[in-house]
Amino acid sequence: MLDETTNGVFTIAATPFLPNGALDFDSIDRMVDTYIEKGANGLTILGMMGEAGKLSAEESVAVVRRVTARCQVPVIVGVSSSGFAAMTALSNEAMEAGAQGVMVAPPMGLQTDAQITSYFHNTADALGDIPFVLQDFPLATGVQISPSVILRIVEDCPTCVMLKHEDWPGLEKISALRKASDAGARRISILCGNGGMFLLEEMLRGADGAMTGFGYPEMMRQVLDAFLADNLDRARDIFDAYMPMIRYESQPGMGLAIRKYSLARQGVIAHPTLRKPGAALTAAAIREIDALTARQEKRLAELGL
């Protein structure tokens, strides 16, 4: 089961589709194998960048069962929903299929600290003994959660064992949470998102690893390995090699299309299809990605990667 000590790289998995929009189960198998081969300690599926909101309940369960049956590392399932009934149903299905925990983002519309705290109290009650990740992603949800509110939720809800941190800017939030745990607050795992944009700084502030996606998921593993070996210069060199592509993929509204194109280009998934509504890449964008890829490959080769 997921717990407060979880660390490393949990790759946020894309959801592959065929050109007609149907689920591509063969690509799911290949993608799972590739993520693990590229160093994932675990996978997170049905997240925001997994197009979870475009799947039916039956499709969500089918994806969970396919991934957990294939996967030899822990799986976290995104179960965010506007209602607790749907959240509970998918969470129960996920755990029965072999997942190790679930992830919950607050719904849009929560504005006060009391509303946010109450929502996660209700989440913990609805999930029972299922361990959950609090996803803090205000750029997507519009919900601002202060460190003091996170600490209150962690104190009140023992099954909240991890923060998926992707506030931006949010480095001071990590520092505040770690300072609080050093002073006696319950320490939980912090894995960070934002496509790895601030991965090194997040680790230096006390994060336990990454929970994010990127068109080249080995980046997180390579950077983390160098960091954990106390070779910060090497970690920076590796990160710098990927930085132009990380920057390009961070474009709001375009990131998933870029990521899926990169994954398809490498043969990880068969098609770069996004379910509608979804962005489509222009010929100019594809040329830009290809140029960035060529330069990235050259620099990585110089680094021996």
CSV table of C-alpha atoms in Angstrom, one decimal:
chain,number,residue,atom,x,y,z
A,1,MET,CA,0.0,0.0,0.0
A,2,LEU,CA,1.1,3.6,-0.6
A,3,ASP,CA,2.5,5.2,2.4
A,4,GLU,CA,4.4,8.3,3.7
A,5,THR,CA,7.8,6.8,2.8
A,6,THR,CA,7.1,6.5,-1.0
A,7,ASN,CA,9.7,8.1,-3.1
A,8,GLY,CA,11.4,8.0,-6.5
A,9,VAL,CA,9.8,8.4,-9.9
A,10,PHE,CA,6.1,7.8,-10.5
A,11,THR,CA,5.5,8.4,-14.2
A,12,ILE,CA,2.2,10.0,-15.1
A,13,ALA,CA,0.9,7.7,-17.8
A,14,ALA,CA,-0.7,8.9,-21.0
A,15,THR,CA,-3.9,7.1,-22.2
A,16,PRO,CA,-3.3,5.8,-25.7
A,17,PHE,CA,-6.1,5.9,-28.3
A,18,LEU,CA,-6.5,4.6,-31.7
A,19,PRO,CA,-7.1,7.1,-34.5
A,20,ASN,CA,-10.9,6.6,-34.1
A,21,GLY,CA,-10.7,7.5,-30.4
A,22,ALA,CA,-11.1,4.0,-29.0
A,23,LEU,CA,-8.7,2.8,-26.3
A,24,ASP,CA,-5.5,1.3,-27.7
A,25,PHE,CA,-4.8,-1.6,-25.3
A,26,ASP,CA,-1.8,-2.8,-27.2
A,27,SER,CA,-0.2,0.6,-26.8
A,28,ILE,CA,-1.1,0.5,-23.1
A,29,ASP,CA,0.9,-2.7,-22.7
A,30,ARG,CA,3.9,-1.3,-24.6
A,31,MET,CA,3.8,2.0,-22.7
A,32,VAL,CA,3.7,0.3,-19.3
A,33,ASP,CA,6.7,-1.8,-20.2
A,34,THR,CA,8.6,1.2,-21.6
A,35,TYR,CA,7.9,3.4,-18.5
A,36,ILE,CA,9.3,0.7,-16.3
A,37,GLU,CA,12.3,0.0,-18.5
A,38,LYS,CA,13.1,3.8,-18.4
A,39,GLY,CA,13.2,3.7,-14.6
A,40,ALA,CA,9.8,4.3,-13.2
A,41,ASN,CA,9.4,3.2,-9.6
A,42,GLY,CA,5.6,3.4,-10.1
A,43,LEU,CA,2.9,4.6,-12.4
A,44,THR,CA,0.1,7.0,-12.0
A,45,ILE,CA,-2.8,6.5,-14.3
A,46,LEU,CA,-6.0,8.4,-15.1
A,47,GLY,CA,-4.6,11.8,-14.1
A,48,MET,CA,-5.4,15.1,-15.8
A,49,MET,CA,-2.8,14.5,-18.5
A,50,GLY,CA,-4.2,10.9,-18.9
A,51,GLU,CA,-7.4,12.4,-20.3
A,52,ALA,CA,-9.4,10.8,-17.4
A,53,GLY,CA,-12.3,13.2,-17.9
A,54,LYS,CA,-12.8,11.9,-21.4
A,55,LEU,CA,-13.3,8.2,-20.4
A,56,SER,CA,-16.5,6.5,-19.4
A,57,ALA,CA,-16.7,4.8,-16.0
A,58,GLU,CA,-16.4,1.4,-17.8
A,59,GLU,CA,-13.4,2.6,-19.8
A,60,SER,CA,-11.6,3.9,-16.7
A,61,VAL,CA,-12.0,0.5,-15.0
A,62,ALA,CA,-10.8,-1.3,-18.1
A,63,VAL,CA,-7.6,0.9,-18.2
A,64,VAL,CA,-7.0,0.3,-14.5
A,65,ARG,CA,-7.3,-3.5,-14.9
A,66,ARG,CA,-5.1,-3.5,-18.0
A,67,VAL,CA,-2.3,-1.5,-16.3
A,68,THR,CA,-2.4,-3.3,-13.0
A,69,ALA,CA,-2.4,-6.7,-14.7
A,70,ARG,CA,0.7,-5.7,-16.7
A,71,CYS,CA,2.6,-3.6,-14.2
A,72,GLN,CA,5.2,-4.9,-11.8
A,73,VAL,CA,5.6,-1.6,-9.9
A,74,PRO,CA,3.0,0.2,-7.7
A,75,VAL,CA,0.1,1.9,-9.4
A,76,ILE,CA,-1.7,5.0,-8.3
A,77,VAL,CA,-5.1,5.8,-9.9
A,78,GLY,CA,-6.5,9.2,-10.3
A,79,VAL,CA,-10.1,9.2,-9.0
A,80,SER,CA,-11.0,12.9,-8.9
A,81,SER,CA,-14.7,13.4,-9.4
A,82,SER,CA,-17.4,15.9,-8.8
A,83,GLY,CA,-19.2,13.4,-6.6
A,84,PHE,CA,-18.1,11.0,-3.9
A,85,ALA,CA,-20.1,8.1,-5.2
A,86,ALA,CA,-18.2,7.9,-8.5
A,87,MET,CA,-14.9,8.5,-6.6
A,88,THR,CA,-15.6,5.7,-4.2
A,89,ALA,CA,-16.7,3.3,-6.9
A,90,LEU,CA,-13.6,3.8,-9.0
A,91,SER,CA,-11.3,3.7,-5.9
A,92,ASN,CA,-12.8,0.4,-4.9
A,93,GLU,CA,-12.4,-1.1,-8.4
A,94,ALA,CA,-8.8,0.2,-8.5
A,95,MET,CA,-7.8,-1.4,-5.2
A,96,GLU,CA,-9.5,-4.6,-6.0
A,97,ALA,CA,-7.5,-4.7,-9.3
A,98,GLY,CA,-4.2,-4.3,-7.4
A,99,ALA,CA,-3.6,-0.5,-7.2
A,100,GLN,CA,-1.6,0.7,-4.2
A,101,GLY,CA,-3.5,4.0,-3.7
A,102,VAL,CA,-5.5,6.8,-5.4
A,103,MET,CA,-5.1,10.4,-6.1
A,104,VAL,CA,-7.7,13.2,-5.6
A,105,ALA,CA,-7.6,16.8,-6.7
A,106,PRO,CA,-10.1,19.3,-5.2
A,107,PRO,CA,-13.0,20.3,-7.5
A,108,MET,CA,-13.1,23.8,-8.9
A,109,GLY,CA,-15.1,26.2,-6.8
A,110,LEU,CA,-13.5,25.7,-3.4
A,111,GLN,CA,-12.5,29.1,-2.2
A,112,THR,CA,-12.1,29.1,1.6
A,113,ASP,CA,-9.7,27.2,3.8
A,114,ALA,CA,-12.8,25.7,5.6
A,115,GLN,CA,-14.3,24.5,2.3
A,116,ILE,CA,-11.0,22.8,1.2
A,117,THR,CA,-10.5,21.2,4.6
A,118,SER,CA,-14.0,19.9,4.7
A,119,TYR,CA,-13.7,18.5,1.2
A,120,PHE,CA,-10.7,16.4,2.1
A,121,HIS,CA,-12.3,15.3,5.4
A,122,ASN,CA,-15.2,14.0,3.3
A,123,THR,CA,-12.8,12.4,0.8
A,124,ALA,CA,-11.1,10.5,3.6
A,125,ASP,CA,-14.4,9.4,4.9
A,126,ALA,CA,-15.6,8.3,1.5
A,127,LEU,CA,-12.4,6.3,0.8
A,128,GLY,CA,-12.2,4.6,4.1
A,129,ASP,CA,-8.8,2.9,4.6
A,130,ILE,CA,-7.6,3.5,1.0
A,131,PRO,CA,-4.5,5.7,1.1
A,132,PHE,CA,-4.7,8.8,-1.1
A,133,VAL,CA,-2.6,11.5,-2.7
A,134,LEU,CA,-3.7,15.1,-2.3
A,135,GLN,CA,-3.1,16.7,-5.7
A,136,ASP,CA,-2.3,20.3,-5.4
A,137,PHE,CA,-2.5,21.8,-8.9
A,138,PRO,CA,-4.0,25.3,-8.6
A,139,LEU,CA,-3.1,26.2,-12.3
A,140,ALA,CA,-5.6,23.5,-13.3
A,141,THR,CA,-8.2,23.5,-10.5
A,142,GLY,CA,-8.2,27.1,-9.5
A,143,VAL,CA,-8.0,26.0,-5.9
A,144,GLN,CA,-5.3,27.6,-3.8
A,145,ILE,CA,-4.2,25.4,-0.9
A,146,SER,CA,-1.9,27.0,1.6
A,147,PRO,CA,0.8,25.0,3.5
A,148,SER,CA,-1.2,25.5,6.8
A,149,VAL,CA,-4.3,23.9,5.2
A,150,ILE,CA,-2.3,21.0,3.8
A,151,LEU,CA,-0.8,20.4,7.3
A,152,ARG,CA,-4.3,20.5,8.8
A,153,ILE,CA,-5.5,17.9,6.3
A,154,VAL,CA,-2.5,15.7,6.9
A,155,GLU,CA,-3.0,15.9,10.7
A,156,ASP,CA,-6.7,15.2,10.5
A,157,CYS,CA,-6.6,12.5,7.8
A,158,PRO,CA,-4.2,9.7,8.4
A,159,THR,CA,-4.9,8.1,5.0
A,160,CYS,CA,-3.5,11.2,3.3
A,161,VAL,CA,0.0,9.9,2.8
A,162,MET,CA,1.3,11.9,-0.1
A,163,LEU,CA,1.2,15.4,-1.7
A,164,LYS,CA,1.4,15.7,-5.4
A,165,HIS,CA,3.0,19.1,-5.5
A,166,GLU,CA,2.5,21.1,-8.7
A,167,ASP,CA,1.9,24.6,-7.5
A,168,TRP,CA,3.8,27.2,-9.6
A,169,PRO,CA,5.7,28.9,-8.2
A,170,GLY,CA,5.7,26.5,-5.3
A,171,LEU,CA,9.2,25.9,-4.0
A,172,GLU,CA,8.5,27.9,-0.8
A,173,LYS,CA,5.6,25.6,-0.1
A,174,ILE,CA,7.9,22.6,-0.1
A,175,SER,CA,10.2,24.4,2.3
A,176,ALA,CA,7.4,25.3,4.6
A,177,LEU,CA,6.0,21.8,4.7
A,178,ARG,CA,9.4,20.3,5.4
A,179,LYS,CA,10.1,22.9,8.1
A,180,ALA,CA,6.8,21.9,9.7
A,181,SER,CA,7.6,18.2,9.6
A,182,ASP,CA,11.1,18.9,11.1
A,183,ALA,CA,9.2,20.6,14.0
A,184,GLY,CA,7.0,17.7,14.6
A,185,ALA,CA,4.2,17.7,12.1
A,186,ARG,CA,3.4,14.4,10.4
A,187,ARG,CA,5.8,14.0,7.4
A,188,ILE,CA,4.2,12.7,4.2
A,189,SER,CA,5.8,12.0,0.8
A,190,ILE,CA,6.0,14.9,-1.6
A,191,LEU,CA,6.3,14.0,-5.3
A,192,CYS,CA,6.4,16.8,-7.8
A,193,GLY,CA,4.7,17.5,-11.1
A,194,ASN,CA,4.8,20.4,-13.7
A,195,GLY,CA,6.4,18.2,-16.3
A,196,GLY,CA,9.7,18.2,-14.3
A,197,MET,CA,10.2,21.9,-14.9
A,198,PHE,CA,11.6,22.5,-11.4
A,199,LEU,CA,12.7,19.0,-10.6
A,200,LEU,CA,16.2,19.8,-9.3
A,201,GLU,CA,15.1,22.7,-7.2
A,202,GLU,CA,12.2,20.7,-5.8
A,203,MET,CA,14.6,17.9,-4.7
A,204,LEU,CA,16.9,20.4,-3.1
A,205,ARG,CA,13.9,21.8,-1.1
A,206,GLY,CA,13.1,18.4,0.3
A,207,ALA,CA,10.8,16.6,-2.2
A,208,ASP,CA,11.0,12.8,-2.4
A,209,GLY,CA,10.9,12.5,-6.1
A,210,ALA,CA,8.8,13.2,-9.2
A,211,MET,CA,5.2,12.3,-10.2
A,212,THR,CA,4.9,13.7,-13.6
A,213,GLY,CA,4.8,12.9,-17.3
A,214,PHE,CA,7.2,14.0,-20.1
A,215,GLY,CA,7.7,12.8,-23.6
A,216,TYR,CA,11.1,11.4,-22.5
A,217,PRO,CA,10.3,9.8,-19.1
A,218,GLU,CA,13.8,8.6,-18.6
A,219,MET,CA,14.7,12.2,-17.8
A,220,MET,CA,13.3,12.0,-14.3
A,221,ARG,CA,15.2,8.8,-13.6
A,222,GLN,CA,18.5,10.1,-14.9
A,223,VAL,CA,18.3,13.4,-13.0
A,224,LEU,CA,17.2,11.7,-9.8
A,225,ASP,CA,20.0,9.1,-10.0
A,226,ALA,CA,22.6,11.8,-10.4
A,227,PHE,CA,21.1,13.9,-7.6
A,228,LEU,CA,20.9,10.9,-5.2
A,229,ALA,CA,24.6,10.2,-6.0
A,230,ASP,CA,25.4,13.7,-4.8
A,231,ASN,CA,26.6,14.6,-8.3
A,232,LEU,CA,24.6,17.9,-8.7
A,233,ASP,CA,26.7,19.1,-11.7
A,234,ARG,CA,25.9,15.9,-13.5
A,235,ALA,CA,22.2,16.2,-12.6
A,236,ARG,CA,22.2,19.8,-13.9
A,237,ASP,CA,23.9,18.8,-17.2
A,238,ILE,CA,21.3,16.1,-17.8
A,239,PHE,CA,18.5,18.4,-16.9
A,240,ASP,CA,19.8,21.1,-19.2
A,241,ALA,CA,19.9,18.7,-22.1
A,242,TYR,CA,16.2,18.1,-21.8
A,243,MET,CA,15.2,21.7,-20.8
A,244,PRO,CA,14.3,23.0,-24.3
A,245,MET,CA,11.9,20.1,-24.7
A,246,ILE,CA,10.5,20.5,-21.2
A,247,ARG,CA,9.9,24.2,-21.9
A,248,TYR,CA,8.3,23.5,-25.2
A,249,GLU,CA,6.0,20.8,-23.7
A,250,SER,CA,4.9,23.2,-21.0
A,251,GLN,CA,2.8,25.3,-23.3
A,252,PRO,CA,-0.8,25.5,-21.8
A,253,GLY,CA,-3.3,23.6,-23.9
A,254,MET,CA,-0.6,22.0,-26.1
A,255,GLY,CA,1.5,20.0,-23.7
A,256,LEU,CA,-0.3,16.6,-24.0
A,257,ALA,CA,-0.4,16.8,-27.8
A,258,ILE,CA,3.4,17.4,-27.8
A,259,ARG,CA,4.0,14.6,-25.3
A,260,LYS,CA,2.0,12.1,-27.2
A,261,TYR,CA,3.7,13.1,-30.4
A,262,SER,CA,7.1,12.4,-28.8
A,263,LEU,CA,5.9,9.1,-27.3
A,264,ALA,CA,4.6,8.0,-30.7
A,265,ARG,CA,7.8,9.2,-32.4
A,266,GLN,CA,9.7,6.8,-30.2
A,267,GLY,CA,7.3,3.9,-30.8
A,268,VAL,CA,6.1,3.9,-27.2
A,269,ILE,CA,2.5,4.4,-28.4
A,270,ALA,CA,1.2,3.7,-31.8
A,271,HIS,CA,-0.7,6.9,-32.4
A,272,PRO,CA,-0.5,10.4,-30.9
A,273,THR,CA,-4.3,10.7,-30.8
A,274,LEU,CA,-6.0,12.9,-28.3
A,275,ARG,CA,-9.7,12.3,-27.6
A,276,LYS,CA,-11.8,15.3,-28.6
A,277,PRO,CA,-11.8,18.0,-27.5
A,278,GLY,CA,-8.0,18.1,-27.8
A,279,ALA,CA,-5.3,20.2,-29.4
A,280,ALA,CA,-3.8,19.1,-32.7
A,281,LEU,CA,-0.3,19.9,-33.8
A,282,THR,CA,0.4,21.9,-36.9
A,283,ALA,CA,3.1,21.1,-39.4
A,284,ALA,CA,5.1,24.0,-38.0
A,285,ALA,CA,4.9,22.7,-34.4
A,286,ILE,CA,6.0,19.2,-35.6
A,287,ARG,CA,9.0,20.7,-37.3
A,288,GLU,CA,9.9,22.5,-34.1
A,289,ILE,CA,9.6,19.4,-32.0
A,290,ASP,CA,11.7,17.4,-34.4
A,291,ALA,CA,14.4,20.1,-34.3
A,292,LEU,CA,14.4,20.1,-30.5
A,293,THR,CA,14.6,16.3,-30.5
A,294,ALA,CA,17.7,16.3,-32.8
A,295,ARG,CA,19.5,18.7,-30.6
A,296,GLN,CA,18.5,16.8,-27.4
A,297,GLU,CA,19.8,13.6,-28.8
A,298,LYS,CA,23.1,15.2,-29.8
A,299,ARG,CA,23.6,16.6,-26.3
A,300,LEU,CA,22.6,13.4,-24.5
A,301,ALA,CA,25.1,11.5,-26.7
A,302,GLU,CA,27.8,13.9,-25.6
A,303,LEU,CA,26.8,13.1,-22.0
A,304,GLY,CA,27.1,9.4,-22.6
A,305,LEU,CA,23.3,8.8,-22.4
